[in-house]
Coordinates of C-alpha atoms in Angstrom, one line a residue:
Chain A
M1 CA -26.3 1.1 6.5
P2 CA -23.0 2.2 4.9
T3 CA -20.3 -0.2 4.1
I4 CA -16.6 0.4 5.1
K5 CA -13.9 -1.4 3.1
I6 CA -10.6 -2.3 4.8
P7 CA -7.1 -2.4 2.9
A8 CA -5.1 -5.6 3.2
P9 CA -2.6 -4.3 5.8
L10 CA -5.3 -3.6 8.3
R11 CA -7.4 -6.8 7.8
P12 CA -5.3 -8.7 10.3
Y13 CA -6.6 -6.4 12.9
A14 CA -10.2 -6.8 11.8
D15 CA -10.5 -10.5 11.9
G16 CA -9.6 -10.7 8.3
Q17 CA -12.6 -8.8 7.1
R18 CA -12.4 -7.0 3.7
A19 CA -15.6 -4.9 4.3
L20 CA -18.1 -4.4 7.1
I21 CA -21.6 -3.0 7.0
L22 CA -21.9 -0.8 10.2
P23 CA -24.2 2.0 11.4
G24 CA -23.0 5.6 11.1
R25 CA -24.6 8.9 10.2
N26 CA -21.3 10.3 9.2
V27 CA -17.7 9.3 8.6
A28 CA -16.6 9.9 12.3
E29 CA -19.5 7.6 13.6
I30 CA -18.7 4.6 11.4
L31 CA -15.0 5.0 12.3
E32 CA -16.0 4.9 15.9
E33 CA -18.0 1.8 15.3
I34 CA -15.2 0.0 13.7
V35 CA -12.6 0.7 16.3
T36 CA -15.1 -0.3 19.0
L37 CA -15.6 -3.6 17.2
Y38 CA -11.9 -4.0 16.6
P39 CA -9.9 -1.9 19.1
E40 CA -6.6 -3.0 17.6
L41 CA -7.4 -1.1 14.6
K42 CA -7.4 2.3 16.5
K43 CA -3.5 2.6 16.8
H44 CA -3.2 2.0 13.1
L45 CA -5.8 4.6 12.2
Y46 CA -5.1 7.3 14.8
G47 CA -2.0 8.8 16.2
D48 CA -1.5 9.7 19.9
D49 CA -3.1 13.0 19.4
T50 CA -6.4 11.1 18.4
Q51 CA -6.0 12.7 14.9
L52 CA -6.1 10.3 11.9
R53 CA -2.6 9.2 10.9
P54 CA -1.2 11.4 8.0
F55 CA -1.0 8.4 5.7
V56 CA -4.7 7.3 6.4
N57 CA -7.1 8.6 3.6
L58 CA -10.8 8.0 3.5
F59 CA -12.8 8.1 0.4
L60 CA -16.6 8.2 0.0
G61 CA -16.9 6.3 -3.4
D62 CA -14.2 8.1 -5.5
E63 CA -14.1 11.4 -3.5
N64 CA -11.6 12.0 -0.7
I65 CA -13.5 13.2 2.4
K66 CA -11.1 16.0 2.7
E67 CA -12.7 17.5 -0.3
L68 CA -16.1 17.0 1.3
Q69 CA -16.8 17.7 5.0
G70 CA -14.0 15.7 6.4
L71 CA -15.2 13.4 9.3
D72 CA -18.4 15.1 9.4
T73 CA -19.3 14.0 5.8
P74 CA -22.8 12.6 6.1
L75 CA -23.5 8.9 5.1
T76 CA -26.5 7.4 3.8
E77 CA -27.8 3.8 3.1
G78 CA -25.6 2.0 0.5
D79 CA -22.6 4.5 0.8
I80 CA -19.2 2.9 0.5
I81 CA -16.2 4.3 2.6
L82 CA -12.8 3.1 1.7
I83 CA -9.6 3.3 3.9
I84 CA -6.7 4.0 1.6
P85 CA -3.2 4.5 2.7
S86 CA -0.8 6.9 1.0
I87 CA 2.5 5.3 -0.1
A88 CA 5.9 6.9 -0.3
G89 CA 9.6 6.1 0.1
G90 CA 12.9 6.8 -1.5
Chain B
M1 CA 7.6 -15.3 4.4
S2 CA 8.0 -15.0 0.7
I3 CA 6.6 -13.7 -2.6
N4 CA 6.2 -15.7 -5.7
I5 CA 6.3 -13.7 -9.0
P6 CA 5.9 -14.9 -12.5
A7 CA 9.2 -14.1 -14.4
K8 CA 7.4 -12.0 -17.0
L9 CA 6.0 -9.7 -14.2
L10 CA 9.5 -9.3 -12.8
I11 CA 10.8 -8.3 -16.2
E12 CA 8.0 -5.7 -16.4
I13 CA 9.1 -4.3 -13.1
H14 CA 12.8 -4.1 -14.3
T15 CA 11.7 -2.5 -17.5
S16 CA 9.6 0.0 -15.6
G17 CA 12.6 0.8 -13.5
E18 CA 14.8 1.2 -16.5
T19 CA 12.2 3.5 -18.2
A20 CA 12.0 5.8 -15.1
Y21 CA 15.9 6.1 -14.8
P22 CA 17.4 8.2 -13.7
E23 CA 14.3 8.8 -11.6
E24 CA 12.6 6.4 -9.3
G25 CA 9.7 4.3 -10.7
A26 CA 7.0 2.7 -8.7
G27 CA 3.8 0.7 -8.7
L28 CA 1.6 -1.8 -7.1
M29 CA 1.6 -5.6 -6.9
L30 CA -1.7 -7.2 -6.9
G31 CA -2.2 -10.8 -5.6
Y32 CA -3.2 -13.1 -2.9
E33 CA -1.6 -14.8 0.1
Q34 CA -1.7 -18.6 0.8
N35 CA 0.1 -20.3 3.5
G36 CA 2.5 -17.4 4.0
V37 CA 3.4 -17.1 0.4
R38 CA 2.3 -14.0 -1.6
Y39 CA 1.4 -14.8 -5.2
I40 CA 1.8 -11.8 -7.5
Q41 CA -0.8 -11.9 -10.3
S42 CA -0.9 -8.4 -11.7
L43 CA 0.9 -5.1 -11.7
L44 CA -0.3 -1.5 -11.7
K45 CA 2.5 0.7 -13.0
L46 CA 2.0 4.3 -11.7
E47 CA 3.5 7.8 -12.2
N48 CA 5.9 8.9 -9.5
A49 CA 3.9 11.8 -8.0
R50 CA 6.9 13.5 -6.2
E51 CA 7.9 16.9 -7.5
D52 CA 10.5 16.8 -10.4
S53 CA 13.5 17.8 -8.3
A54 CA 12.9 14.9 -5.8
R55 CA 12.0 12.1 -8.1
Y56 CA 15.7 10.9 -8.5
N57 CA 15.6 9.6 -4.9
R58 CA 12.0 9.6 -3.7
Y59 CA 8.7 8.3 -4.9
L60 CA 5.0 8.9 -3.9
I61 CA 1.9 7.0 -4.8
T62 CA -1.0 9.3 -4.3
A63 CA -4.2 8.3 -2.3
E64 CA -6.1 8.6 -5.5
D65 CA -3.8 6.1 -7.4
M66 CA -4.0 3.7 -4.4
L67 CA -7.8 4.0 -4.7
Q68 CA -7.6 3.0 -8.3
G69 CA -5.4 0.2 -7.2
E70 CA -7.9 -1.0 -4.6
L71 CA -10.7 -0.8 -7.1
E72 CA -8.8 -2.7 -9.6
A73 CA -7.7 -5.3 -7.2
D74 CA -11.5 -5.7 -6.2
R75 CA -12.4 -6.1 -9.7
L76 CA -9.8 -9.0 -10.2
G77 CA -10.7 -10.6 -6.9
L78 CA -7.1 -9.8 -5.6
S79 CA -5.6 -7.5 -3.1
I80 CA -2.8 -4.9 -3.1
V81 CA -0.1 -7.1 -1.5
G82 CA 3.0 -4.9 -2.1
I83 CA 4.7 -2.0 -3.7
F84 CA 7.6 -2.0 -6.1
H85 CA 10.0 0.8 -6.7
S86 CA 13.5 1.3 -8.3
H87 CA 16.7 2.6 -6.6
P88 CA 18.6 4.4 -9.4
D89 CA 22.4 4.0 -8.9
H90 CA 21.8 2.6 -5.4
P91 CA 21.5 -0.9 -3.9
N92 CA 18.2 -2.7 -3.6
I93 CA 18.1 -2.3 0.1
P94 CA 15.6 -0.1 1.9
S95 CA 16.6 3.6 2.6
E96 CA 15.9 5.4 5.9
N97 CA 13.2 7.3 4.0
D98 CA 11.7 3.9 2.9
R99 CA 11.5 3.0 6.5
E100 CA 10.0 6.2 7.7
W101 CA 7.1 6.0 5.3
A102 CA 6.5 2.2 5.0
I103 CA 3.4 0.5 6.2
P104 CA 3.8 -2.9 7.9
W105 CA 2.4 -5.9 6.2
Y106 CA 3.0 -4.8 2.6
S107 CA 5.8 -6.4 0.6
Y108 CA 8.3 -3.7 -0.8
L109 CA 10.0 -5.0 -3.8
I110 CA 13.1 -2.8 -4.5
T111 CA 15.1 -3.1 -7.8
S112 CA 18.6 -1.5 -8.2
I113 CA 19.1 0.2 -11.5
Q114 CA 22.7 0.8 -12.2
A115 CA 23.6 3.1 -15.1
G116 CA 20.2 2.5 -16.6
Q117 CA 20.3 -1.4 -16.3
A118 CA 18.0 -3.3 -13.8
L119 CA 20.0 -5.6 -11.7
E120 CA 18.5 -7.8 -9.0
S121 CA 15.3 -7.2 -7.1
K122 CA 14.8 -7.9 -3.3
S123 CA 11.7 -7.9 -1.2
W124 CA 11.3 -6.6 2.3
R125 CA 8.6 -6.2 5.0
L126 CA 8.6 -3.6 7.8
A127 CA 8.8 -5.0 11.2
D128 CA 5.7 -4.4 13.2
D129 CA 7.5 -2.1 15.5
R130 CA 8.7 -0.2 12.5
S131 CA 12.3 -0.4 13.6
H132 CA 13.8 -2.2 10.6
F133 CA 12.9 -4.1 7.4
I134 CA 12.9 -7.9 7.3
P135 CA 14.1 -9.5 4.0
E136 CA 11.7 -12.0 2.4
K137 CA 12.4 -14.7 -0.2
V138 CA 11.6 -13.9 -3.8
I139 CA 10.6 -17.0 -5.8
I140 CA 10.7 -16.3 -9.6
N141 CA 8.0 -18.6 -11.3
S142 CA 9.4 -19.2 -14.7
N143 CA 6.4 -21.5 -15.6
I144 CA 3.9 -18.7 -16.1

């Protein structure tokens, strides 16, 4: 099963976990698994329109899934998905 | 709610802000949290990814740079616990733009750079409802 790694700001909503091994044939499915397991995560990952929030990025290894097949990017045994926030300000 | 930062790392943050002046400089603070105190152990200084014309009052850390930060933190057994950035010729209080883009939980250390010289740094955390920033105590550890 693939692994999904959680950045520090989201760990309080995931029982303090840094990483979880979860089933998922693609990125959308592993995200569904993690928000089912930890429903509090959902509002931090998704906006009201059920789209991923703009500052939420997902990487498969070192590749942004936007450059792959987005949420349909297939996952295989041993893949690592990282949730990475964008940071900005002024 | 406080951060504990070695004096030498705070000096590095000040130098980074002075080097970036008159533009904003930014980077990541790596460390760990224990009993409500965040201990800063390492810094990752990054390029301000905003376009040239906006860097005097805006900063951007790309997702790719954040990824490198996460990987470096993992390698060191630490976490990204906060972000530092400078305010050229402005006070070290968060701007409305800071609030709009901030993420709850992280510590935001802001250093005021006046006429190219770093003054004091202050640290802030965004309230959970995103309405305002809450100041947090900065403990400067001179023993490290």
